[in-house]
């Protein structure tokens, strides 16, 4: 077969170019640690990797949301804890006040104590977190309760609404982050006020009645705490599960995207050898000429 | 038959060898010229001399002469080569453009619409949790604007690419016309040469080179007309016949790129660069534009309907989040000016209360719900980019295949038409020997004549 000189040189150039191209691709892979830098290099793996990236970003968002929900519920939980303590203090006052041997002055002193507890409870009901009132539903910029002074004592007006603060923690699943203030605090506030009034009026009968109200308020509070506890533990489970899923997702992503360094390095070595030998062969082929042997 | 005829024969031989060495020199000189085909001098003995002697007829040879110089070329290989050249150029053009499209979508390392969608979703989630927060609102505005400008930027890039394909097609058609005029001129010269019975190998090489280029541009076909000229046609429409040229022009009426001959008839190149440019301009790029436009329209409509139902911090309601103009929603997608001016108008609230983020949550869910061809927004883009990747990969594979075939066809042709310097050197050495021998023949004949003229007729002197 005739082989034209142009064919020979063309072949040498083509081979060298192919070697160089393959080496450059491997070099990019090794330097970036990624199996592909453009979707067209490995379209199926790239499509799977993009989906996994979506999942991973979504999971990270949900994890952040779970963390946020957790810290927010912790604040609510702490408030309920304090409320329990306050109500227990009140119960002690009420028990003391129900004692028939007390004088009117003693009861007035107890009433003053009850008023302090009342102030504390109101402050608790109006507590805020990052500048937002916790127990006012959606109306987070207005204090949850207002104390109105009436001739016969104090009345409490709930200024919030029943709005639920929700955070999405999984596709379509929300965690409830708040409790409506009126359900949590109105009864305790009124019970404490009832006690205060009874004590201030030196009315043993009323004090005993307030004891019953306080008991039911405490029970309600404990009920809320228990429900909240269930929410928090659910959230923790959700958080753990998200962590597991994130881990699995990262592993899958690494399988799609990451270069097997040992494999790539040995492939590069093989290409290097091919390149060196085609250089050597090319140089010898191109230099040979009959003219060297003619005088 | 005389002693002088031997002298004459030697002279003929000398002349022939000089001519052959001229042909070899031409081959060597053009060994690197593109489109050059090796030429071979045909050596032939002239008609022999018939002598009658002693009742018998002798046939005596009278030497050698160059009967012609042939170009080494196979028409079939030319056809094969041009077929593959056209396909190669077609996929080369396609690949080049698809590369740019793929780059525009900036995956998986850059910041494309997929990430922008995720970021906006993330920002909506934040807003749902803290709808009163000014910084969170500003962040939502930035992410929404970034998604809009991302889509608009993509639409602009695709539009620019499409416009550039059109400009390239116009340049391509101009080049085709220019080549056609050159071929027509060569046709005229070659017809004259054929009339005079002369061979014009180099002119034919030149014409074949132009035909190669025409094939790469528009898969042009050529057929010899018999009078030395060649008729060039593209998919049946005659471009050059003899020395007349039917100049083509580009028409973009109705948004599609058509190529018309002087009578207004459409020319449809089956392959080559022009076919690729037409396909890119008329179907490939518009399909990506339609994808973008469809996404932008659905995104804006779905988010707007949720946004309009909600309330901003300042009590505003019924506002759009995005605006766009038909017929190119992606290109014109932007944040509604009311919201862009004041992020407190972002309608995060479902009832108007400041701590209510339900509408923001609903907007986040618009992005994850199957609003976009049955997928969420970021899944839509992941799928679209996966599909684009496949498309580009397939184009690359076609290019690899056609490049290989074109290379092989060219090698086949070079096997016949290419110059091999070793071969030429050997021919040159043979030529040199033949020349030396012919020269020696002349000197021998000379000596024989001298013998006759100077040494005879001296008897009795």
PDB file of N, CA and C in Angstrom, chain A residues 84-124:
ATOM      1  N   UNK A  84     -44.623  26.897  85.776  1.00  0.00           N
ATOM      2  CA  UNK A  84     -44.924  25.834  86.756  1.00  0.00           C
ATOM      3  C   UNK A  84     -44.434  26.238  88.144  1.00  0.00           C
ATOM      4  N   UNK A  85     -43.185  26.728  88.181  1.00  0.00           N
ATOM      5  CA  UNK A  85     -42.617  27.128  89.473  1.00  0.00           C
ATOM      6  C   UNK A  85     -43.438  28.232  90.110  1.00  0.00           C
ATOM      7  N   UNK A  86     -43.796  29.202  89.290  1.00  0.00           N
ATOM      8  CA  UNK A  86     -44.574  30.338  89.819  1.00  0.00           C
ATOM      9  C   UNK A  86     -45.908  29.854  90.389  1.00  0.00           C
ATOM     10  N   UNK A  87     -46.549  28.934  89.631  1.00  0.00           N
ATOM     11  CA  UNK A  87     -47.843  28.439  90.087  1.00  0.00           C
ATOM     12  C   UNK A  87     -47.690  27.641  91.387  1.00  0.00           C
ATOM     13  N   UNK A  88     -46.577  26.912  91.466  1.00  0.00           N
ATOM     14  CA  UNK A  88     -46.345  26.156  92.704  1.00  0.00           C
ATOM     15  C   UNK A  88     -46.151  27.093  93.896  1.00  0.00           C
ATOM     16  N   UNK A  89     -45.374  28.184  93.634  1.00  0.00           N
ATOM     17  CA  UNK A  89     -45.210  29.194  94.698  1.00  0.00           C
ATOM     18  C   UNK A  89     -46.569  29.710  95.131  1.00  0.00           C
ATOM     19  N   UNK A  90     -47.429  29.988  94.124  1.00  0.00           N
ATOM     20  CA  UNK A  90     -48.758  30.517  94.402  1.00  0.00           C
ATOM     21  C   UNK A  90     -49.578  29.542  95.235  1.00  0.00           C
ATOM     22  N   UNK A  91     -49.429  28.242  94.883  1.00  0.00           N
ATOM     23  CA  UNK A  91     -50.163  27.219  95.627  1.00  0.00           C
ATOM     24  C   UNK A  91     -49.785  27.257  97.103  1.00  0.00           C
ATOM     25  N   UNK A  92     -48.471  27.415  97.333  1.00  0.00           N
ATOM     26  CA  UNK A  92     -48.020  27.507  98.730  1.00  0.00           C
ATOM     27  C   UNK A  92     -48.660  28.691  99.433  1.00  0.00           C
ATOM     28  N   UNK A  93     -48.675  29.848  98.703  1.00  0.00           N
ATOM     29  CA  UNK A  93     -49.305  31.045  99.264  1.00  0.00           C
ATOM     30  C   UNK A  93     -50.764  30.764  99.592  1.00  0.00           C
ATOM     31  N   UNK A  94     -51.416  30.094  98.615  1.00  0.00           N
ATOM     32  CA  UNK A  94     -52.851  29.837  98.790  1.00  0.00           C
ATOM     33  C   UNK A  94     -53.099  28.935  99.989  1.00  0.00           C
ATOM     34  N   UNK A  95     -52.216  27.905 100.082  1.00  0.00           N
ATOM     35  CA  UNK A  95     -52.370  26.993 101.229  1.00  0.00           C
ATOM     36  C   UNK A  95     -52.195  27.749 102.543  1.00  0.00           C
ATOM     37  N   UNK A  96     -51.165  28.626 102.534  1.00  0.00           N
ATOM     38  CA  UNK A  96     -50.931  29.421 103.730  1.00  0.00           C
ATOM     39  C   UNK A  96     -52.120  30.316 104.001  1.00  0.00           C
ATOM     40  N   UNK A  97     -52.667  30.941 102.939  1.00  0.00           N
ATOM     41  CA  UNK A  97     -53.779  31.892 103.067  1.00  0.00           C
ATOM     42  C   UNK A  97     -55.065  31.224 103.507  1.00  0.00           C
ATOM     43  N   UNK A  98     -55.175  29.920 103.170  1.00  0.00           N
ATOM     44  CA  UNK A  98     -56.405  29.217 103.527  1.00  0.00           C
ATOM     45  C   UNK A  98     -56.434  28.857 105.012  1.00  0.00           C
ATOM     46  N   UNK A  99     -55.284  29.017 105.664  1.00  0.00           N
ATOM     47  CA  UNK A  99     -55.214  28.734 107.088  1.00  0.00           C
ATOM     48  C   UNK A  99     -56.087  29.727 107.855  1.00  0.00           C
ATOM     49  N   UNK A 100     -57.034  29.201 108.626  1.00  0.00           N
ATOM     50  CA  UNK A 100     -57.997  30.056 109.326  1.00  0.00           C
ATOM     51  C   UNK A 100     -57.390  30.936 110.407  1.00  0.00           C
ATOM     52  N   UNK A 101     -56.135  30.592 110.851  1.00  0.00           N
ATOM     53  CA  UNK A 101     -55.600  31.328 111.988  1.00  0.00           C
ATOM     54  C   UNK A 101     -54.909  32.612 111.580  1.00  0.00           C
ATOM     55  N   UNK A 102     -54.898  32.922 110.240  1.00  0.00           N
ATOM     56  CA  UNK A 102     -54.162  34.111 109.797  1.00  0.00           C
ATOM     57  C   UNK A 102     -54.942  35.395 110.079  1.00  0.00           C
ATOM     58  N   UNK A 103     -54.170  36.439 110.305  1.00  0.00           N
ATOM     59  CA  UNK A 103     -54.803  37.737 110.503  1.00  0.00           C
ATOM     60  C   UNK A 103     -54.947  38.417 109.152  1.00  0.00           C
ATOM     61  N   UNK A 104     -55.673  39.494 109.149  1.00  0.00           N
ATOM     62  CA  UNK A 104     -55.857  40.267 107.906  1.00  0.00           C
ATOM     63  C   UNK A 104     -54.534  40.816 107.419  1.00  0.00           C
ATOM     64  N   UNK A 105     -53.677  41.243 108.348  1.00  0.00           N
ATOM     65  CA  UNK A 105     -52.366  41.769 107.952  1.00  0.00           C
ATOM     66  C   UNK A 105     -51.521  40.702 107.281  1.00  0.00           C
ATOM     67  N   UNK A 106     -51.584  39.477 107.897  1.00  0.00           N
ATOM     68  CA  UNK A 106     -50.839  38.370 107.286  1.00  0.00           C
ATOM     69  C   UNK A 106     -51.298  38.173 105.861  1.00  0.00           C
ATOM     70  N   UNK A 107     -52.622  38.204 105.664  1.00  0.00           N
ATOM     71  CA  UNK A 107     -53.164  37.963 104.323  1.00  0.00           C
ATOM     72  C   UNK A 107     -52.753  39.077 103.356  1.00  0.00           C
ATOM     73  N   UNK A 108     -52.688  40.319 103.876  1.00  0.00           N
ATOM     74  CA  UNK A 108     -52.278  41.439 103.022  1.00  0.00           C
ATOM     75  C   UNK A 108     -50.837  41.237 102.546  1.00  0.00           C
ATOM     76  N   UNK A 109     -49.993  40.739 103.477  1.00  0.00           N
ATOM     77  CA  UNK A 109     -48.598  40.482 103.114  1.00  0.00           C
ATOM     78  C   UNK A 109     -48.540  39.401 102.012  1.00  0.00           C
ATOM     79  N   UNK A 110     -49.376  38.359 102.270  1.00  0.00           N
ATOM     80  CA  UNK A 110     -49.419  37.283 101.260  1.00  0.00           C
ATOM     81  C   UNK A 110     -49.932  37.824  99.926  1.00  0.00           C
ATOM     82  N   UNK A 111     -50.921  38.745 100.013  1.00  0.00           N
ATOM     83  CA  UNK A 111     -51.466  39.342  98.778  1.00  0.00           C
ATOM     84  C   UNK A 111     -50.377  40.084  98.015  1.00  0.00           C
ATOM     85  N   UNK A 112     -49.504  40.790  98.774  1.00  0.00           N
ATOM     86  CA  UNK A 112     -48.414  41.516  98.115  1.00  0.00           C
ATOM     87  C   UNK A 112     -47.486  40.537  97.396  1.00  0.00           C
ATOM     88  N   UNK A 113     -47.242  39.400  98.074  1.00  0.00           N
ATOM     89  CA  UNK A 113     -46.401  38.371  97.439  1.00  0.00           C
ATOM     90  C   UNK A 113     -47.067  37.850  96.169  1.00  0.00           C
ATOM     91  N   UNK A 114     -48.396  37.607  96.292  1.00  0.00           N
ATOM     92  CA  UNK A 114     -49.144  37.122  95.136  1.00  0.00           C
ATOM     93  C   UNK A 114     -49.066  38.119  93.988  1.00  0.00           C
ATOM     94  N   UNK A 115     -49.090  39.397  94.321  1.00  0.00           N
ATOM     95  CA  UNK A 115     -49.018  40.408  93.265  1.00  0.00           C
ATOM     96  C   UNK A 115     -47.668  40.361  92.552  1.00  0.00           C
ATOM     97  N   UNK A 116     -46.612  40.113  93.364  1.00  0.00           N
ATOM     98  CA  UNK A 116     -45.283  39.985  92.738  1.00  0.00           C
ATOM     99  C   UNK A 116     -45.254  38.804  91.767  1.00  0.00           C
ATOM    100  N   UNK A 117     -45.844  37.686  92.235  1.00  0.00           N
ATOM    101  CA  UNK A 117     -45.881  36.507  91.356  1.00  0.00           C
ATOM    102  C   UNK A 117     -46.691  36.821  90.102  1.00  0.00           C
ATOM    103  N   UNK A 118     -47.775  37.572  90.310  1.00  0.00           N
ATOM    104  CA  UNK A 118     -48.607  37.977  89.181  1.00  0.00           C
ATOM    105  C   UNK A 118     -47.790  38.783  88.174  1.00  0.00           C
ATOM    106  N   UNK A 119     -46.983  39.742  88.705  1.00  0.00           N
ATOM    107  CA  UNK A 119     -46.116  40.542  87.825  1.00  0.00           C
ATOM    108  C   UNK A 119     -45.169  39.633  87.038  1.00  0.00           C
ATOM    109  N   UNK A 120     -44.591  38.669  87.797  1.00  0.00           N
ATOM    110  CA  UNK A 120     -43.646  37.744  87.151  1.00  0.00           C
ATOM    111  C   UNK A 120     -44.321  36.950  86.054  1.00  0.00           C
ATOM    112  N   UNK A 121     -45.538  36.487  86.322  1.00  0.00           N
ATOM    113  CA  UNK A 121     -46.249  35.677  85.335  1.00  0.00           C
ATOM    114  C   UNK A 121     -46.583  36.500  84.092  1.00  0.00           C
ATOM    115  N   UNK A 122     -47.009  37.750  84.363  1.00  0.00           N
ATOM    116  CA  UNK A 122     -47.331  38.629  83.231  1.00  0.00           C
ATOM    117  C   UNK A 122     -46.090  38.873  82.370  1.00  0.00           C
ATOM    118  N   UNK A 123     -44.971  39.092  83.067  1.00  0.00           N
ATOM    119  CA  UNK A 123     -43.716  39.325  82.349  1.00  0.00           C
ATOM    120  C   UNK A 123     -43.369  38.098  81.507  1.00  0.00           C
ATOM    121  N   UNK A 124     -43.608  36.935  82.121  1.00  0.00           N
ATOM    122  CA  UNK A 124     -43.329  35.690  81.417  1.00  0.00           C
ATOM    123  C   UNK A 124     -44.231  35.552  80.180  1.00  0.00           C
TER     124      UNK A 124
END
